[in-house]
Amino acid sequence: MLTTLVFGQVGINTENPQAMFHIDGAKNNPAIGSPSNSQQSDDFVFTEDGNVGLGTISPKVRLDLRASNDTNNAIGISSTTKSASDAGAGAIRYVDKSGGRIQVSNGITWENIASVPTKANIVARINEANNTQKFTYNVVKNVTNWEEMHDPTSNFDPVTGIFTAPRDGIYTVSFTFNFVNGPILANSSVESQIIKNGNTVAVKCLKTYGKSTRPAQSAGNCVSSIFLEEGETINARLLQLIDNTTSGGRGLRSSTTITNSFFGFNNLTIVEQ
């Protein structure tokens, strides 16, 4: 380590300090003149004005990380258990809750700094061979094995069909289904459900049939808005009472080929409001 004292200035790893206290982390500054922007990117300075610069030798404020030639200028903020009054007005902390947020103390309470986090928006569909996913008569069953089309926040598990709320809020759910063609029992129904936390029915939607019909398709749609707390889950499931004779139960009408007429009838959309 090289330490230099020049006219009251202290330089570490440099013979050419540019401030009252100057550390050249990479020892790449020139012996004469000012370092370039790229050379400053690893420098630390403390100026006579009491300003500190990281990646810049010309800090304009008490702590300045605005290096001109570096994209790695993020600052890390952690949390604290201190009260807002103990921390004092102007203190800043990070809170790892509801997707993460920054708070500032006003001397009395911790206030959230306004931010716009990426909201959860799930678009999924069933993309499998026709009649693959079956539902036994009078046995409620989760709809699984979705093909995920859009999930910017990675809050949806397409295999299980379970969505986990990233933060407290209102979530609007749209679930559509379509069973394969077949006889439908008289006075029967298909109940689509939105399940909360694995076992609580949050929403029910009913498709009913008054009399026995010729072979037909049973389809429906369920749309609702649900309040979820961070970490709570929802998923879709079906209870069919239209077919008690088909071995293995009535299957969903589906296909793996977009151009096939069976494709695209079973969909799930979840939108954070």
mmCIF file of C-alpha atoms in Angstrom:
data_model
loop_
_atom_site.group_PDB
_atom_site.id
_atom_site.type_symbol
_atom_site.label_atom_id
_atom_site.label_comp_id
_atom_site.label_asym_id
_atom_site.label_seq_id
_atom_site.Cartn_x
_atom_site.Cartn_y
_atom_site.Cartn_z
ATOM 1 C CA MET A 1 0.000 0.000 0.000
ATOM 2 C CA LEU A 2 1.331 3.407 -1.001
ATOM 3 C CA THR A 3 0.453 6.407 1.178
ATOM 4 C CA THR A 4 1.284 9.919 -0.018
ATOM 5 C CA LEU A 5 0.970 13.291 1.706
ATOM 6 C CA VAL A 6 0.796 16.230 -0.718
ATOM 7 C CA PHE A 7 0.171 19.753 0.621
ATOM 8 C CA GLY A 8 -2.161 18.522 3.338
ATOM 9 C CA GLN A 9 -3.803 15.942 1.084
ATOM 10 C CA VAL A 10 -3.579 12.240 1.821
ATOM 11 C CA GLY A 11 -3.477 9.698 -0.991
ATOM 12 C CA ILE A 12 -3.588 5.925 -0.670
ATOM 13 C CA ASN A 13 -2.448 3.921 -3.696
ATOM 14 C CA THR A 14 -1.929 7.192 -5.571
ATOM 15 C CA GLU A 15 0.856 9.794 -5.685
ATOM 16 C CA ASN A 16 -1.581 12.298 -7.101
ATOM 17 C CA PRO A 17 -4.452 12.771 -4.598
ATOM 18 C CA GLN A 18 -7.322 14.914 -5.873
ATOM 19 C CA ALA A 19 -8.996 15.585 -2.511
ATOM 20 C CA MET A 20 -8.215 15.937 1.190
ATOM 21 C CA PHE A 21 -8.356 12.131 1.423
ATOM 22 C CA HIS A 22 -8.168 9.999 -1.710
ATOM 23 C CA ILE A 23 -8.007 6.215 -2.130
ATOM 24 C CA ASP A 24 -7.328 4.750 -5.562
ATOM 25 C CA GLY A 25 -8.704 1.226 -5.214
ATOM 26 C CA ALA A 26 -7.228 -0.208 -8.402
ATOM 27 C CA LYS A 27 -3.983 1.848 -8.334
ATOM 28 C CA ASN A 28 -4.704 2.977 -11.876
ATOM 29 C CA ASN A 29 -4.679 6.777 -11.572
ATOM 30 C CA PRO A 30 -2.093 8.855 -13.480
ATOM 31 C CA ALA A 31 0.870 10.430 -11.712
ATOM 32 C CA ILE A 32 -0.029 13.809 -13.221
ATOM 33 C CA GLY A 33 -3.425 15.367 -13.891
ATOM 34 C CA SER A 34 -6.924 14.180 -13.114
ATOM 35 C CA PRO A 35 -7.955 10.547 -13.521
ATOM 36 C CA SER A 36 -10.403 9.682 -16.291
ATOM 37 C CA ASN A 37 -14.001 8.733 -15.566
ATOM 38 C CA SER A 38 -13.177 5.037 -15.846
ATOM 39 C CA GLN A 39 -10.173 5.444 -13.525
ATOM 40 C CA GLN A 40 -12.355 7.246 -10.970
ATOM 41 C CA SER A 41 -14.844 4.378 -10.876
ATOM 42 C CA ASP A 42 -12.848 2.593 -8.136
ATOM 43 C CA ASP A 43 -11.879 5.730 -6.178
ATOM 44 C CA PHE A 44 -12.960 7.013 -2.775
ATOM 45 C CA VAL A 45 -12.544 10.683 -1.802
ATOM 46 C CA PHE A 46 -13.305 12.885 1.179
ATOM 47 C CA THR A 47 -13.299 16.571 0.220
ATOM 48 C CA GLU A 48 -12.620 19.722 2.204
ATOM 49 C CA ASP A 49 -16.364 20.438 2.059
ATOM 50 C CA GLY A 50 -17.040 17.248 3.989
ATOM 51 C CA ASN A 51 -18.487 15.434 0.983
ATOM 52 C CA VAL A 52 -17.754 11.785 0.242
ATOM 53 C CA GLY A 53 -17.448 10.455 -3.279
ATOM 54 C CA LEU A 54 -17.525 6.804 -4.356
ATOM 55 C CA GLY A 55 -16.624 6.369 -8.008
ATOM 56 C CA THR A 56 -16.294 10.115 -8.438
ATOM 57 C CA ILE A 57 -13.645 12.598 -7.266
ATOM 58 C CA SER A 58 -16.097 15.532 -7.411
ATOM 59 C CA PRO A 59 -18.930 14.720 -4.980
ATOM 60 C CA LYS A 60 -21.673 17.355 -4.962
ATOM 61 C CA VAL A 61 -23.480 16.150 -1.823
ATOM 62 C CA ARG A 62 -22.579 14.487 1.471
ATOM 63 C CA LEU A 63 -22.547 11.041 -0.172
ATOM 64 C CA ASP A 64 -22.239 10.926 -3.955
ATOM 65 C CA LEU A 65 -22.180 7.662 -5.925
ATOM 66 C CA ARG A 66 -22.846 9.174 -9.342
ATOM 67 C CA ALA A 67 -19.883 7.798 -11.247
ATOM 68 C CA SER A 68 -19.877 9.013 -14.850
ATOM 69 C CA ASN A 69 -18.544 5.853 -16.438
ATOM 70 C CA ASP A 70 -19.952 3.049 -14.289
ATOM 71 C CA THR A 71 -23.314 1.274 -14.250
ATOM 72 C CA ASN A 72 -22.690 -0.363 -10.871
ATOM 73 C CA ASN A 73 -23.699 2.533 -8.630
ATOM 74 C CA ALA A 74 -26.485 0.966 -6.575
ATOM 75 C CA ILE A 75 -26.626 1.604 -2.850
ATOM 76 C CA GLY A 76 -27.728 -1.125 -0.449
ATOM 77 C CA ILE A 77 -30.136 -0.272 2.375
ATOM 78 C CA SER A 78 -30.967 -2.711 5.149
ATOM 79 C CA SER A 79 -33.625 -2.788 7.841
ATOM 80 C CA THR A 80 -33.738 -1.670 11.461
ATOM 81 C CA THR A 81 -35.874 -2.442 14.483
ATOM 82 C CA LYS A 82 -35.476 1.089 15.818
ATOM 83 C CA SER A 83 -38.598 3.173 16.143
ATOM 84 C CA ALA A 84 -38.954 6.174 13.859
ATOM 85 C CA SER A 85 -38.335 8.522 16.784
ATOM 86 C CA ASP A 86 -35.186 6.668 17.859
ATOM 87 C CA ALA A 87 -33.840 6.638 14.302
ATOM 88 C CA GLY A 88 -34.664 10.319 13.881
ATOM 89 C CA ALA A 89 -36.322 12.272 11.097
ATOM 90 C CA GLY A 90 -34.788 11.598 7.702
ATOM 91 C CA ALA A 91 -33.586 8.064 8.463
ATOM 92 C CA ILE A 92 -34.233 5.506 5.725
ATOM 93 C CA ARG A 93 -34.767 1.768 6.004
ATOM 94 C CA TYR A 94 -35.744 -1.198 3.804
ATOM 95 C CA VAL A 95 -38.720 -3.360 4.805
ATOM 96 C CA ASP A 96 -38.843 -6.881 3.369
ATOM 97 C CA LYS A 97 -42.629 -7.132 3.256
ATOM 98 C CA SER A 98 -45.336 -6.865 0.590
ATOM 99 C CA GLY A 99 -42.788 -7.187 -2.175
ATOM 100 C CA GLY A 100 -40.227 -4.954 -0.448
ATOM 101 C CA ARG A 101 -40.422 -1.207 0.193
ATOM 102 C CA ILE A 102 -38.383 1.772 1.333
ATOM 103 C CA GLN A 103 -39.524 3.802 4.335
ATOM 104 C CA VAL A 104 -38.403 7.185 5.663
ATOM 105 C CA SER A 105 -38.738 8.395 9.242
ATOM 106 C CA ASN A 106 -40.499 11.690 9.922
ATOM 107 C CA GLY A 107 -39.368 11.504 13.528
ATOM 108 C CA ILE A 108 -42.660 9.989 14.666
ATOM 109 C CA THR A 109 -43.582 7.177 12.259
ATOM 110 C CA TRP A 110 -42.033 5.243 9.393
ATOM 111 C CA GLU A 111 -43.681 6.362 6.138
ATOM 112 C CA ASN A 112 -43.611 4.391 2.889
ATOM 113 C CA ILE A 113 -41.830 6.058 0.009
ATOM 114 C CA ALA A 114 -44.194 5.893 -2.941
ATOM 115 C CA SER A 115 -43.225 3.213 -5.446
ATOM 116 C CA VAL A 116 -44.837 1.280 -8.262
ATOM 117 C CA PRO A 117 -43.791 -2.381 -7.975
ATOM 118 C CA THR A 118 -44.333 -4.752 -10.870
ATOM 119 C CA LYS A 119 -47.834 -6.115 -10.392
ATOM 120 C CA ALA A 120 -48.764 -9.764 -10.714
ATOM 121 C CA ASN A 121 -50.459 -10.552 -14.025
ATOM 122 C CA ILE A 122 -50.959 -14.232 -14.783
ATOM 123 C CA VAL A 123 -52.122 -15.627 -18.110
ATOM 124 C CA ALA A 124 -52.258 -19.424 -18.392
ATOM 125 C CA ARG A 125 -54.001 -22.050 -20.491
ATOM 126 C CA ILE A 126 -54.385 -25.808 -20.715
ATOM 127 C CA ASN A 127 -52.152 -27.116 -23.493
ATOM 128 C CA GLU A 128 -52.448 -30.898 -23.482
ATOM 129 C CA ALA A 129 -54.096 -33.656 -25.490
ATOM 130 C CA ASN A 130 -57.879 -33.797 -25.541
ATOM 131 C CA ASN A 131 -59.552 -35.550 -22.599
ATOM 132 C CA THR A 132 -56.243 -35.774 -20.686
ATOM 133 C CA GLN A 133 -57.311 -33.970 -17.519
ATOM 134 C CA LYS A 134 -60.370 -35.778 -16.148
ATOM 135 C CA PHE A 135 -62.807 -35.067 -13.330
ATOM 136 C CA THR A 136 -64.668 -37.852 -11.553
ATOM 137 C CA TYR A 137 -68.372 -37.421 -10.826
ATOM 138 C CA ASN A 138 -69.039 -35.589 -7.530
ATOM 139 C CA VAL A 139 -65.326 -35.382 -6.648
ATOM 140 C CA VAL A 140 -63.848 -31.892 -6.441
ATOM 141 C CA LYS A 141 -60.441 -31.629 -8.103
ATOM 142 C CA ASN A 142 -57.856 -28.919 -8.760
ATOM 143 C CA VAL A 143 -57.165 -27.862 -12.339
ATOM 144 C CA THR A 144 -53.429 -28.418 -12.845
ATOM 145 C CA ASN A 145 -50.697 -28.611 -15.490
ATOM 146 C CA TRP A 146 -51.225 -25.171 -16.962
ATOM 147 C CA GLU A 147 -49.105 -23.660 -19.694
ATOM 148 C CA GLU A 148 -47.869 -20.329 -18.384
ATOM 149 C CA MET A 149 -48.081 -17.555 -20.979
ATOM 150 C CA HIS A 150 -47.292 -14.534 -18.799
ATOM 151 C CA ASP A 151 -46.019 -14.254 -15.222
ATOM 152 C CA PRO A 152 -43.603 -11.302 -14.783
ATOM 153 C CA THR A 153 -43.418 -11.713 -10.996
ATOM 154 C CA SER A 154 -43.069 -15.536 -10.918
ATOM 155 C CA ASN A 155 -45.956 -15.928 -8.471
ATOM 156 C CA PHE A 156 -47.719 -18.764 -10.311
ATOM 157 C CA ASP A 157 -46.843 -22.460 -10.274
ATOM 158 C CA PRO A 158 -48.200 -23.874 -13.548
ATOM 159 C CA VAL A 159 -47.805 -27.491 -12.433
ATOM 160 C CA THR A 160 -50.015 -27.152 -9.347
ATOM 161 C CA GLY A 161 -52.036 -24.192 -10.600
ATOM 162 C CA ILE A 162 -51.384 -22.311 -7.352
ATOM 163 C CA PHE A 163 -50.928 -18.525 -7.317
ATOM 164 C CA THR A 164 -49.221 -16.863 -4.331
ATOM 165 C CA ALA A 165 -50.007 -13.209 -3.611
ATOM 166 C CA PRO A 166 -46.846 -11.045 -3.606
ATOM 167 C CA ARG A 167 -48.484 -8.406 -1.391
ATOM 168 C CA ASP A 168 -51.748 -7.432 0.297
ATOM 169 C CA GLY A 169 -54.365 -6.362 -2.230
ATOM 170 C CA ILE A 170 -57.281 -7.117 -4.529
ATOM 171 C CA TYR A 171 -56.801 -9.785 -7.210
ATOM 172 C CA THR A 172 -59.266 -10.345 -10.054
ATOM 173 C CA VAL A 173 -59.567 -13.943 -11.266
ATOM 174 C CA SER A 174 -61.084 -15.217 -14.515
ATOM 175 C CA PHE A 175 -61.363 -18.984 -15.018
ATOM 176 C CA THR A 176 -62.943 -20.643 -18.074
ATOM 177 C CA PHE A 177 -63.440 -24.361 -18.697
ATOM 178 C CA ASN A 178 -64.885 -26.651 -21.355
ATOM 179 C CA PHE A 179 -65.585 -30.379 -21.015
ATOM 180 C CA VAL A 180 -65.511 -32.826 -23.921
ATOM 181 C CA ASN A 181 -68.709 -33.680 -25.746
ATOM 182 C CA GLY A 182 -70.931 -36.273 -24.046
ATOM 183 C CA PRO A 183 -74.351 -36.971 -22.476
ATOM 184 C CA ILE A 184 -75.359 -34.652 -19.642
ATOM 185 C CA LEU A 185 -77.442 -35.831 -16.687
ATOM 186 C CA ALA A 186 -80.805 -34.217 -15.993
ATOM 187 C CA ASN A 187 -80.889 -31.590 -13.239
ATOM 188 C CA SER A 188 -77.097 -31.550 -13.102
ATOM 189 C CA SER A 189 -74.416 -28.904 -12.800
ATOM 190 C CA VAL A 190 -70.740 -28.036 -12.970
ATOM 191 C CA GLU A 191 -69.352 -25.973 -10.130
ATOM 192 C CA SER A 192 -66.173 -23.979 -10.727
ATOM 193 C CA GLN A 193 -64.436 -22.825 -7.562
ATOM 194 C CA ILE A 194 -61.685 -20.416 -6.613
ATOM 195 C CA ILE A 195 -59.928 -21.887 -3.586
ATOM 196 C CA LYS A 196 -58.082 -19.801 -1.019
ATOM 197 C CA ASN A 197 -55.124 -21.204 0.929
ATOM 198 C CA GLY A 198 -55.708 -24.747 -0.304
ATOM 199 C CA ASN A 199 -58.993 -25.542 1.427
ATOM 200 C CA THR A 200 -61.291 -22.519 1.701
ATOM 201 C CA VAL A 201 -63.829 -21.894 -1.056
ATOM 202 C CA ALA A 202 -63.590 -18.173 -1.801
ATOM 203 C CA VAL A 203 -65.878 -18.109 -4.855
ATOM 204 C CA LYS A 204 -68.337 -20.528 -6.489
ATOM 205 C CA CYS A 205 -69.796 -20.265 -9.984
ATOM 206 C CA LEU A 206 -72.476 -22.692 -11.177
ATOM 207 C CA LYS A 207 -73.434 -23.948 -14.636
ATOM 208 C CA THR A 208 -76.760 -25.840 -14.454
ATOM 209 C CA TYR A 209 -78.739 -28.152 -16.754
ATOM 210 C CA GLY A 210 -82.482 -28.654 -16.228
ATOM 211 C CA LYS A 211 -83.093 -31.778 -18.286
ATOM 212 C CA SER A 212 -81.194 -34.569 -19.911
ATOM 213 C CA THR A 213 -79.857 -33.541 -23.296
ATOM 214 C CA ARG A 214 -78.273 -35.094 -26.297
ATOM 215 C CA PRO A 215 -74.461 -35.252 -26.203
ATOM 216 C CA ALA A 216 -73.180 -31.741 -25.647
ATOM 217 C CA GLN A 217 -70.271 -29.786 -24.289
ATOM 218 C CA SER A 218 -70.447 -28.299 -20.819
ATOM 219 C CA ALA A 219 -68.581 -25.015 -20.446
ATOM 220 C CA GLY A 220 -68.509 -22.070 -18.098
ATOM 221 C CA ASN A 221 -66.704 -19.018 -16.827
ATOM 222 C CA CYS A 222 -66.073 -17.740 -13.308
ATOM 223 C CA VAL A 223 -64.922 -14.156 -12.655
ATOM 224 C CA SER A 224 -64.443 -12.542 -9.256
ATOM 225 C CA SER A 225 -62.227 -10.192 -7.244
ATOM 226 C CA ILE A 226 -60.654 -11.511 -4.046
ATOM 227 C CA PHE A 227 -58.700 -9.804 -1.273
ATOM 228 C CA LEU A 228 -55.473 -11.618 -0.452
ATOM 229 C CA GLU A 229 -52.795 -10.951 2.098
ATOM 230 C CA GLU A 230 -49.145 -11.412 1.196
ATOM 231 C CA GLY A 231 -48.330 -15.121 0.970
ATOM 232 C CA GLU A 232 -51.939 -16.306 0.656
ATOM 233 C CA THR A 233 -52.779 -18.563 -2.279
ATOM 234 C CA ILE A 234 -55.597 -19.203 -4.729
ATOM 235 C CA ASN A 235 -56.227 -21.867 -7.352
ATOM 236 C CA ALA A 236 -59.065 -23.117 -9.556
ATOM 237 C CA ARG A 237 -60.892 -26.404 -9.229
ATOM 238 C CA LEU A 238 -63.975 -28.133 -10.640
ATOM 239 C CA LEU A 239 -66.826 -30.260 -9.304
ATOM 240 C CA GLN A 240 -68.759 -31.955 -12.110
ATOM 241 C CA LEU A 241 -72.178 -33.548 -11.589
ATOM 242 C CA ILE A 242 -73.019 -34.008 -15.277
ATOM 243 C CA ASP A 243 -71.443 -37.414 -15.956
ATOM 244 C CA ASN A 244 -71.475 -40.433 -13.637
ATOM 245 C CA THR A 245 -70.851 -43.124 -16.242
ATOM 246 C CA THR A 246 -67.663 -42.258 -18.138
ATOM 247 C CA SER A 247 -64.700 -44.282 -16.885
ATOM 248 C CA GLY A 248 -62.224 -41.999 -15.146
ATOM 249 C CA GLY A 249 -64.588 -39.060 -15.311
ATOM 250 C CA ARG A 250 -65.395 -36.344 -17.862
ATOM 251 C CA GLY A 251 -62.294 -34.784 -19.426
ATOM 252 C CA LEU A 252 -61.493 -31.258 -20.511
ATOM 253 C CA ARG A 253 -61.731 -30.352 -24.172
ATOM 254 C CA SER A 254 -58.172 -29.430 -25.141
ATOM 255 C CA SER A 255 -55.376 -29.819 -27.650
ATOM 256 C CA THR A 256 -51.658 -29.147 -28.000
ATOM 257 C CA THR A 257 -52.124 -27.693 -31.482
ATOM 258 C CA ILE A 258 -53.226 -24.072 -31.777
ATOM 259 C CA THR A 259 -54.985 -24.703 -35.094
ATOM 260 C CA ASN A 260 -57.021 -27.577 -33.633
ATOM 261 C CA SER A 261 -60.678 -26.750 -32.931
ATOM 262 C CA PHE A 262 -60.322 -28.139 -29.390
ATOM 263 C CA PHE A 263 -57.525 -25.717 -28.464
ATOM 264 C CA GLY A 264 -57.912 -22.667 -26.208
ATOM 265 C CA PHE A 265 -61.073 -23.328 -24.192
ATOM 266 C CA ASN A 266 -59.526 -23.660 -20.717
ATOM 267 C CA ASN A 267 -57.905 -20.482 -19.451
ATOM 268 C CA LEU A 268 -56.889 -18.758 -16.234
ATOM 269 C CA THR A 269 -56.138 -15.072 -15.727
ATOM 270 C CA ILE A 270 -55.159 -13.421 -12.432
ATOM 271 C CA VAL A 271 -54.631 -9.656 -12.299
ATOM 272 C CA GLU A 272 -53.400 -7.676 -9.299
ATOM 273 C CA GLN A 273 -55.402 -4.462 -9.006
#
